[in-house]
Amino acid sequence: MDAFTAAGVETPRLDAEVLIADALGVSREAFVLEPALPISPAASRLLSERIRRRVAREPVAYILGVKGFRRLVLQVDSRVLIPRPETELLVEVALELPRGSRVHDVGTGSGAVALALRDERPDLAVSASDASAHAVAVASANGLSDAVVQRGLPPGEYDMVVANLPYVREDEWAGLAPEIRLYEPRDALVSGLDGLDGIRALIAQAAPGTPIALEHAPGQTAAIKELLRAPRVYPDLAGLPRVTAGEAP
């Protein structure tokens, strides 16, 4: 834990507990209750390598190769963004749809949003796409192989399009945490001078009247409201505007 603190890791104790517990093959809760569990030579070697990677600021999710998202555990690596809690709001918005609705997830990455919707609303017809072939491969491995394609928004009629597209401004990149800047795919994060190039392109692709729900930075809310008809803003758990839903003009 001291090594993580010295390296500037934000949550040194949590990260240490997660990595040690996984190396031991037990839950974090079990390790916390019994921290003196014996460590085999193989587990010690594995843990040493994982500590080295975390000290280099590689995210825990990439080190373990998995990340929890709602009720799912997804495979993740540096080809895709690590699913984040705020993105669950996109799922919550789509869960409000009537039975049998057609939902398409643009920029699916690991497939988190599309797979969560399939898991929680099996009545929905869920499909997905991503411009990155690497992301399509990861989403397929997570269980979307029957419904994910490499492109932007495929032609078709949808009851809702959901999207967590890149929305970081070019000038913000250098100031991001090392875990993001050194390891996560830049193309999945940065989108032009104001961060909205990808969002504008998606809205332009959508047929007029198509319902769209977009994740974005709180400071982009006003700009995105201008891009959609009848916009509705949804706050995240911190009370910040995080998703705006409306119709393509």
Coordinates of C-alpha atoms in Angstrom, one line a residue:
M1 CA 0.0 0.0 0.0
D2 CA 2.9 2.4 0.8
A3 CA 4.2 1.9 -2.8
F4 CA 0.8 2.8 -4.2
T5 CA 0.6 5.9 -2.0
A6 CA 4.1 7.0 -3.1
A7 CA 3.1 6.5 -6.8
G8 CA 0.1 8.8 -6.4
V9 CA -2.6 6.2 -6.6
E10 CA -5.9 7.7 -5.4
T11 CA -7.2 4.7 -3.6
P12 CA -4.1 2.8 -2.3
R13 CA -5.8 0.6 0.3
L14 CA -8.7 -0.4 -1.8
D15 CA -6.5 -1.3 -4.8
A16 CA -4.1 -3.2 -2.6
E17 CA -6.9 -5.2 -1.0
V18 CA -8.5 -6.0 -4.4
L19 CA -5.2 -7.1 -6.0
I20 CA -4.1 -9.2 -3.0
A21 CA -7.5 -10.9 -2.7
D22 CA -7.6 -11.8 -6.3
A23 CA -4.1 -13.2 -6.2
L24 CA -5.2 -15.4 -3.2
G25 CA -8.3 -16.5 -5.0
V26 CA -10.7 -15.1 -2.4
S27 CA -13.1 -12.2 -2.2
R28 CA -12.0 -8.8 -1.0
E29 CA -14.3 -9.2 2.0
A30 CA -12.8 -12.5 3.0
F31 CA -9.3 -11.0 2.8
V32 CA -10.3 -8.0 4.9
L33 CA -11.7 -10.3 7.6
E34 CA -8.6 -12.5 7.5
P35 CA -5.6 -10.5 6.2
A36 CA -3.1 -13.1 7.4
L37 CA -4.1 -15.7 4.8
P38 CA -1.0 -17.7 3.6
I39 CA 0.4 -16.7 0.2
S40 CA 1.8 -19.4 -2.0
P41 CA 5.0 -18.8 -4.1
A42 CA 2.9 -18.6 -7.3
A43 CA 0.5 -16.1 -5.7
S44 CA 3.4 -14.0 -4.4
R45 CA 5.0 -13.8 -7.9
L46 CA 1.6 -12.9 -9.4
L47 CA 1.1 -10.2 -6.8
S48 CA 4.5 -8.7 -7.3
E49 CA 3.9 -8.3 -11.0
R50 CA 0.5 -6.7 -10.4
I51 CA 2.0 -4.3 -7.8
R52 CA 4.6 -3.3 -10.4
R53 CA 1.9 -2.6 -12.9
R54 CA -0.3 -0.6 -10.5
V55 CA 2.7 1.5 -9.4
A56 CA 3.1 2.3 -13.1
R57 CA -0.5 3.6 -12.8
E58 CA -2.1 0.9 -14.9
P59 CA -5.8 0.7 -13.9
V60 CA -6.8 -2.2 -11.7
A61 CA -9.5 -3.3 -14.2
Y62 CA -6.8 -3.8 -16.9
I63 CA -4.5 -5.6 -14.5
L64 CA -7.3 -8.1 -13.5
G65 CA -8.8 -8.1 -17.0
V66 CA -12.4 -7.6 -15.7
K67 CA -14.7 -4.9 -14.5
G68 CA -18.1 -5.0 -12.8
F69 CA -20.9 -3.1 -14.4
R70 CA -24.4 -3.3 -12.8
R71 CA -25.1 -7.1 -12.5
L72 CA -22.3 -8.0 -15.0
V73 CA -18.6 -8.8 -14.9
L74 CA -17.1 -7.8 -18.3
Q75 CA -13.8 -8.6 -19.9
V76 CA -11.8 -5.4 -20.4
D77 CA -8.3 -4.5 -21.6
S78 CA -6.6 -1.4 -23.1
R79 CA -8.5 -1.8 -26.4
V80 CA -11.7 -0.3 -24.7
L81 CA -12.6 2.2 -22.0
I82 CA -13.2 0.9 -18.5
P83 CA -17.0 1.0 -17.9
R84 CA -17.7 3.8 -15.3
P85 CA -20.6 4.2 -12.8
E86 CA -21.9 7.3 -14.5
T87 CA -22.6 5.3 -17.7
E88 CA -25.1 3.3 -15.8
L89 CA -27.4 6.3 -16.2
L90 CA -27.7 5.5 -20.0
V91 CA -29.0 2.1 -19.0
E92 CA -31.5 3.6 -16.6
V93 CA -32.9 5.9 -19.3
A94 CA -33.3 3.1 -21.7
L95 CA -35.0 0.9 -19.1
E96 CA -37.9 3.3 -19.2
L97 CA -38.8 2.2 -22.8
P98 CA -41.9 0.1 -23.5
R99 CA -41.7 -3.6 -24.0
G100 CA -40.3 -4.7 -27.3
S101 CA -38.5 -1.5 -28.1
R102 CA -35.5 -1.4 -30.5
V103 CA -32.4 0.0 -28.9
H104 CA -29.0 0.6 -30.5
D105 CA -25.9 1.4 -28.5
V106 CA -23.4 3.5 -30.5
G107 CA -19.7 3.4 -29.3
T108 CA -20.4 0.3 -27.3
G109 CA -16.8 -0.4 -26.3
S110 CA -16.8 -3.4 -24.0
G111 CA -20.5 -3.8 -24.7
A112 CA -21.4 -2.7 -21.2
V113 CA -24.6 -0.7 -21.9
A114 CA -26.0 -3.1 -24.5
L115 CA -25.3 -6.2 -22.4
A116 CA -26.8 -4.6 -19.3
L117 CA -30.0 -3.8 -21.2
R118 CA -30.1 -7.4 -22.5
D119 CA -29.6 -8.7 -19.0
E120 CA -32.2 -6.5 -17.3
R121 CA -34.7 -6.2 -20.2
P122 CA -34.6 -9.3 -22.3
D123 CA -37.8 -8.1 -24.1
L124 CA -35.8 -5.3 -25.8
A125 CA -34.3 -5.8 -29.2
V126 CA -30.7 -4.6 -28.5
S127 CA -28.0 -4.0 -31.0
A128 CA -24.7 -2.2 -30.9
S129 CA -21.8 -0.8 -33.0
D130 CA -18.4 0.8 -32.6
A131 CA -16.0 2.4 -35.1
S132 CA -13.1 0.4 -33.6
A133 CA -12.5 -3.2 -34.7
H134 CA -10.7 -3.8 -31.4
A135 CA -13.8 -2.7 -29.4
V136 CA -16.1 -4.9 -31.6
A137 CA -13.8 -7.8 -30.7
V138 CA -14.0 -7.1 -27.0
A139 CA -17.8 -6.6 -27.1
S140 CA -18.1 -9.9 -29.0
A141 CA -16.1 -11.7 -26.5
N142 CA -18.4 -10.4 -23.8
G143 CA -21.4 -11.8 -25.5
L144 CA -22.5 -9.4 -28.2
S145 CA -21.2 -11.3 -31.2
D146 CA -24.7 -11.7 -32.6
A147 CA -25.5 -8.0 -32.5
V148 CA -22.5 -5.8 -32.8
V149 CA -21.0 -4.3 -36.0
Q150 CA -18.0 -2.0 -36.8
R151 CA -19.4 1.3 -37.8
G152 CA -21.3 4.3 -36.5
L153 CA -25.1 4.2 -36.5
P154 CA -26.3 1.5 -38.9
P155 CA -29.4 2.4 -41.0
G156 CA -32.6 1.4 -39.4
E157 CA -35.5 2.5 -37.2
Y158 CA -34.9 2.6 -33.5
D159 CA -37.0 3.5 -30.5
M160 CA -33.9 4.8 -28.9
V161 CA -30.2 5.3 -29.7
V162 CA -28.0 5.4 -26.6
A163 CA -24.4 6.5 -26.9
N164 CA -21.4 7.1 -24.6
L165 CA -19.2 8.6 -27.3
P166 CA -15.9 10.5 -26.8
Y167 CA -16.5 13.9 -25.2
V168 CA -13.2 15.0 -23.8
R169 CA -11.8 18.3 -25.3
E170 CA -8.4 18.2 -27.0
D171 CA -7.0 20.7 -24.5
E172 CA -8.1 18.5 -21.5
W173 CA -6.1 15.4 -22.6
A174 CA -2.8 16.4 -21.0
G175 CA -4.4 17.0 -17.6
L176 CA -6.1 13.6 -17.3
A177 CA -5.0 11.1 -14.7
P178 CA -2.1 8.8 -15.8
E179 CA -4.5 5.8 -15.6
I180 CA -6.5 7.4 -18.4
R181 CA -3.8 9.1 -20.4
L182 CA -1.3 6.3 -20.4
Y183 CA -3.6 3.3 -20.8
E184 CA -7.1 4.0 -22.1
P185 CA -7.6 4.4 -25.8
R186 CA -7.4 8.1 -26.7
D187 CA -9.8 7.8 -29.7
A188 CA -12.5 6.6 -27.3
L189 CA -12.1 9.7 -25.2
V190 CA -11.1 12.8 -27.2
S191 CA -13.4 14.3 -29.8
G192 CA -12.3 17.7 -31.1
L193 CA -11.8 21.2 -29.7
D194 CA -15.1 21.2 -27.7
G195 CA -15.4 17.4 -27.3
L196 CA -18.6 17.2 -29.3
D197 CA -17.4 16.1 -32.8
G198 CA -18.5 12.5 -32.4
I199 CA -21.9 13.5 -30.9
R200 CA -22.6 15.9 -33.7
A201 CA -21.7 13.2 -36.3
L202 CA -24.1 10.7 -34.6
I203 CA -27.0 13.2 -34.5
A204 CA -26.4 13.9 -38.2
Q205 CA -26.6 10.2 -39.0
A206 CA -29.8 9.6 -37.2
A207 CA -33.2 9.9 -39.0
P208 CA -35.2 13.0 -37.9
G209 CA -37.2 12.2 -34.9
T210 CA -35.0 9.4 -33.7
P211 CA -34.9 9.4 -29.8
I212 CA -31.2 9.7 -28.7
A213 CA -29.7 9.5 -25.2
L214 CA -26.2 10.9 -24.8
E215 CA -23.7 10.8 -22.0
H216 CA -21.6 13.9 -21.8
A217 CA -19.6 16.2 -19.4
P218 CA -21.7 18.4 -17.2
G219 CA -20.3 21.5 -18.8
Q220 CA -21.5 20.4 -22.3
T221 CA -25.2 20.2 -21.3
A222 CA -26.3 23.5 -22.8
A223 CA -24.5 22.8 -26.1
I224 CA -26.1 19.3 -26.4
K225 CA -29.6 20.6 -25.6
E226 CA -29.1 22.9 -28.6
L227 CA -28.4 19.8 -30.9
L228 CA -31.6 17.9 -29.9
R229 CA -35.3 18.5 -30.1
A230 CA -37.3 18.4 -26.8
P231 CA -34.2 17.7 -24.7
R232 CA -34.5 16.2 -21.2
V233 CA -31.5 16.2 -18.8
Y234 CA -30.8 13.4 -16.3
P235 CA -28.4 14.0 -13.3
D236 CA -25.9 11.4 -12.1
L237 CA -25.6 10.3 -8.5
A238 CA -23.6 13.4 -7.7
G239 CA -26.5 15.6 -9.0
L240 CA -24.5 16.7 -12.1
P241 CA -26.2 16.7 -15.5
R242 CA -24.7 13.6 -17.2
V243 CA -27.2 12.3 -19.8
T244 CA -29.3 14.4 -22.2
A245 CA -32.1 12.6 -24.1
G246 CA -34.1 14.1 -27.0
E247 CA -34.9 13.7 -30.7
A248 CA -32.7 14.1 -33.7
P249 CA -33.8 17.2 -35.6

